[in-house]
Structures are given as C-alpha cells and as structure tokens.
C-alpha cells in the first residue's frame, strides 16, 4: 500500500476554503483517496492544524476538522522514546529553525520510508534524503 506523511499545510488548506491552496489540496486528497494511499498524520500535526484553525478561523471549524482527522485519517502517535529522536533531529543542523512538529514529520517519514506532502518546504529543505509528494504524482 502506498503511504505518505502529511504536514499541517495541506490539511489546513483542505479544511479552510479561503486558503490560496484549497483547490490544489482538495484535488490532492481526491487523488490520494482514488489511489488508496494511506495518509500518515503525526499527532503533533493534528495539534498544529487544530490550533491554527482555532486561532485564525473559528472554534467550530477547528472542532469539525479534529473530528475528521481523528476518524478518517491514520494518526501516528509520538512515543516517549520518539522524543529523543526529535531532540536529536532538532539539534542536528546548526541554526535549523524547524519546529518539533516539523521534526515529527521528518522522523515519521524516515521511519516509514515514505514521502512528505507539505506546502512550505523551507524547514524541510536541509534534509536532502527526504522525498516529497505533490498532487499529480504517484
């Protein structure tokens, strides 16, 4: 089965219709569903999406989105032992400004050996071994 790890950007764009990337992300999710691709959503990404929608849009949309993410996406928990990996990764590049959410996406992508779907590549670009998925591929 094909799988990928998703960052917060495509999820926010999917659920927030005013996002400039909304149409592209809707098409991307339709493609993933049609190809039966498993979308791995790290729990920290779930938190990030919820917080973004809560603070910038509405409590109602944040709660509706959370319901969908919990029931219709494959969420990947972060275990206590993963925290050490996240800490190591966050220290691995001098001056890297990525968040722990970014580190979780990277760690899970490497663990499952699958690509990442993101909108903002800035924090992922130092990790040359990462592969990325964009709508239209697969």
mmCIF file of C-alpha atoms in Angstrom:
data_model
loop_
_atom_site.group_PDB
_atom_site.id
_atom_site.type_symbol
_atom_site.label_atom_id
_atom_site.label_comp_id
_atom_site.label_asym_id
_atom_site.label_seq_id
_atom_site.Cartn_x
_atom_site.Cartn_y
_atom_site.Cartn_z
ATOM 1 C CA UNK A 1 0.000 0.000 0.000
ATOM 2 C CA UNK A 2 1.231 3.477 -0.834
ATOM 3 C CA UNK A 3 1.607 5.888 2.037
ATOM 4 C CA UNK A 4 2.861 9.370 2.795
ATOM 5 C CA UNK A 5 3.316 11.642 5.795
ATOM 6 C CA UNK A 6 1.357 14.868 5.775
ATOM 7 C CA UNK A 7 2.400 18.230 7.146
ATOM 8 C CA UNK A 8 -0.085 20.768 8.517
ATOM 9 C CA UNK A 9 -0.278 22.985 5.416
ATOM 10 C CA UNK A 10 -2.252 20.664 3.124
ATOM 11 C CA UNK A 11 -4.674 19.815 5.944
ATOM 12 C CA UNK A 12 -5.283 23.475 6.761
ATOM 13 C CA UNK A 13 -5.816 24.233 3.067
ATOM 14 C CA UNK A 14 -8.205 21.289 2.732
ATOM 15 C CA UNK A 15 -10.462 22.422 5.578
ATOM 16 C CA UNK A 16 -10.150 26.212 5.184
ATOM 17 C CA UNK A 17 -11.874 27.099 1.914
ATOM 18 C CA UNK A 18 -10.331 30.603 1.785
ATOM 19 C CA UNK A 19 -6.774 29.219 1.768
ATOM 20 C CA UNK A 20 -4.991 30.011 -1.524
ATOM 21 C CA UNK A 21 -4.009 26.321 -1.835
ATOM 22 C CA UNK A 22 -7.518 24.989 -1.129
ATOM 23 C CA UNK A 23 -8.406 23.765 -4.644
ATOM 24 C CA UNK A 24 -4.997 22.133 -5.125
ATOM 25 C CA UNK A 25 -5.247 20.344 -1.776
ATOM 26 C CA UNK A 26 -8.807 19.154 -2.407
ATOM 27 C CA UNK A 27 -7.601 17.692 -5.720
ATOM 28 C CA UNK A 28 -4.599 16.165 -3.948
ATOM 29 C CA UNK A 29 -6.756 14.429 -1.350
ATOM 30 C CA UNK A 30 -9.077 13.163 -4.081
ATOM 31 C CA UNK A 31 -6.050 11.702 -5.857
ATOM 32 C CA UNK A 32 -4.769 10.074 -2.662
ATOM 33 C CA UNK A 33 -8.183 8.564 -1.938
ATOM 34 C CA UNK A 34 -8.502 7.255 -5.504
ATOM 35 C CA UNK A 35 -5.053 5.641 -5.327
ATOM 36 C CA UNK A 36 -5.823 4.214 -1.857
ATOM 37 C CA UNK A 37 -2.812 5.965 -0.359
ATOM 38 C CA UNK A 38 -2.551 5.839 3.427
ATOM 39 C CA UNK A 39 -2.041 9.361 4.778
ATOM 40 C CA UNK A 40 0.027 9.237 7.973
ATOM 41 C CA UNK A 41 -0.738 12.206 10.213
ATOM 42 C CA UNK A 42 1.659 12.719 13.138
ATOM 43 C CA UNK A 43 -0.219 13.670 16.310
ATOM 44 C CA UNK A 44 1.771 16.948 16.616
ATOM 45 C CA UNK A 45 0.428 17.900 13.160
ATOM 46 C CA UNK A 46 -3.129 17.288 14.399
ATOM 47 C CA UNK A 47 -2.430 19.716 17.262
ATOM 48 C CA UNK A 48 -0.891 22.275 14.880
ATOM 49 C CA UNK A 49 -3.855 22.193 12.471
ATOM 50 C CA UNK A 50 -6.380 22.459 15.305
ATOM 51 C CA UNK A 51 -4.563 25.404 16.889
ATOM 52 C CA UNK A 52 -4.185 27.245 13.565
ATOM 53 C CA UNK A 53 -7.875 26.897 12.711
ATOM 54 C CA UNK A 54 -8.955 27.758 16.269
ATOM 55 C CA UNK A 55 -6.876 30.948 16.391
ATOM 56 C CA UNK A 56 -7.386 32.158 12.821
ATOM 57 C CA UNK A 57 -10.815 30.879 11.782
ATOM 58 C CA UNK A 58 -13.233 29.504 14.392
ATOM 59 C CA UNK A 59 -13.728 27.028 17.193
ATOM 60 C CA UNK A 60 -16.441 25.315 15.154
ATOM 61 C CA UNK A 61 -14.178 24.648 12.144
ATOM 62 C CA UNK A 62 -11.325 23.534 14.413
ATOM 63 C CA UNK A 63 -13.588 21.013 16.151
ATOM 64 C CA UNK A 64 -15.094 19.728 12.884
ATOM 65 C CA UNK A 65 -11.606 19.305 11.436
ATOM 66 C CA UNK A 66 -10.414 17.483 14.539
ATOM 67 C CA UNK A 67 -13.319 15.056 14.224
ATOM 68 C CA UNK A 68 -12.376 14.285 10.612
ATOM 69 C CA UNK A 69 -8.664 13.963 11.405
ATOM 70 C CA UNK A 70 -9.360 11.560 14.265
ATOM 71 C CA UNK A 71 -11.926 9.402 12.467
ATOM 72 C CA UNK A 72 -10.790 9.475 8.833
ATOM 73 C CA UNK A 73 -7.010 9.805 8.929
ATOM 74 C CA UNK A 74 -4.371 7.421 10.200
ATOM 75 C CA UNK A 75 -2.821 9.298 13.112
ATOM 76 C CA UNK A 76 0.676 8.338 14.181
ATOM 77 C CA UNK A 77 1.366 8.806 17.895
ATOM 78 C CA UNK A 78 4.647 10.062 19.256
ATOM 79 C CA UNK A 79 6.015 7.734 21.902
ATOM 80 C CA UNK A 80 8.258 8.771 24.780
ATOM 81 C CA UNK A 81 11.268 7.210 23.054
ATOM 82 C CA UNK A 82 10.492 9.293 19.948
ATOM 83 C CA UNK A 83 11.161 12.458 21.935
ATOM 84 C CA UNK A 84 14.853 11.607 21.998
ATOM 85 C CA UNK A 85 14.825 11.269 18.192
ATOM 86 C CA UNK A 86 13.024 14.600 17.866
ATOM 87 C CA UNK A 87 15.532 16.255 20.165
ATOM 88 C CA UNK A 88 18.468 14.798 18.233
ATOM 89 C CA UNK A 89 16.960 15.869 14.927
ATOM 90 C CA UNK A 90 16.248 19.391 16.159
ATOM 91 C CA UNK A 91 19.918 19.728 17.182
ATOM 92 C CA UNK A 92 21.371 18.001 14.115
ATOM 93 C CA UNK A 93 21.671 21.091 11.940
ATOM 94 C CA UNK A 94 23.218 24.176 13.436
ATOM 95 C CA UNK A 95 20.766 27.017 13.032
ATOM 96 C CA UNK A 96 17.851 24.875 11.826
ATOM 97 C CA UNK A 97 14.665 26.749 12.710
ATOM 98 C CA UNK A 98 12.164 23.917 12.215
ATOM 99 C CA UNK A 99 9.542 23.180 14.845
ATOM 100 C CA UNK A 100 9.052 19.964 16.789
ATOM 101 C CA UNK A 101 6.047 19.376 14.544
ATOM 102 C CA UNK A 102 8.419 19.516 11.547
ATOM 103 C CA UNK A 103 10.814 17.160 13.319
ATOM 104 C CA UNK A 104 7.937 14.726 13.920
ATOM 105 C CA UNK A 105 7.029 14.767 10.210
ATOM 106 C CA UNK A 106 10.664 14.132 9.252
ATOM 107 C CA UNK A 107 11.140 11.368 11.828
ATOM 108 C CA UNK A 108 7.991 9.534 10.747
ATOM 109 C CA UNK A 109 8.813 9.934 7.039
ATOM 110 C CA UNK A 110 12.213 8.332 7.637
ATOM 111 C CA UNK A 111 10.740 5.607 9.865
ATOM 112 C CA UNK A 112 8.093 4.591 7.323
ATOM 113 C CA UNK A 113 10.302 5.350 4.304
ATOM 114 C CA UNK A 114 7.680 7.416 2.577
ATOM 115 C CA UNK A 115 7.363 10.893 1.064
ATOM 116 C CA UNK A 116 6.084 14.045 2.730
ATOM 117 C CA UNK A 117 3.283 16.267 1.465
ATOM 118 C CA UNK A 118 3.864 19.857 2.507
ATOM 119 C CA UNK A 119 3.193 23.317 1.142
ATOM 120 C CA UNK A 120 6.136 25.035 2.813
ATOM 121 C CA UNK A 121 9.426 23.312 2.038
ATOM 122 C CA UNK A 122 11.627 25.812 3.906
ATOM 123 C CA UNK A 123 12.003 23.831 7.130
ATOM 124 C CA UNK A 124 12.369 20.511 5.303
ATOM 125 C CA UNK A 125 14.914 21.564 2.677
ATOM 126 C CA UNK A 126 18.033 20.842 4.784
ATOM 127 C CA UNK A 127 17.083 17.156 4.878
ATOM 128 C CA UNK A 128 18.247 16.047 1.440
ATOM 129 C CA UNK A 129 17.196 12.412 1.939
ATOM 130 C CA UNK A 130 13.527 13.403 2.329
ATOM 131 C CA UNK A 131 11.244 12.696 -0.593
ATOM 132 C CA UNK A 132 8.233 14.857 -1.335
ATOM 133 C CA UNK A 133 4.853 14.205 -2.881
ATOM 134 C CA UNK A 134 2.921 16.784 -4.860
ATOM 135 C CA UNK A 135 -0.580 16.440 -6.292
ATOM 136 C CA UNK A 136 -0.337 14.906 -9.727
ATOM 137 C CA UNK A 137 2.392 12.413 -8.808
ATOM 138 C CA UNK A 138 2.038 8.672 -7.913
#
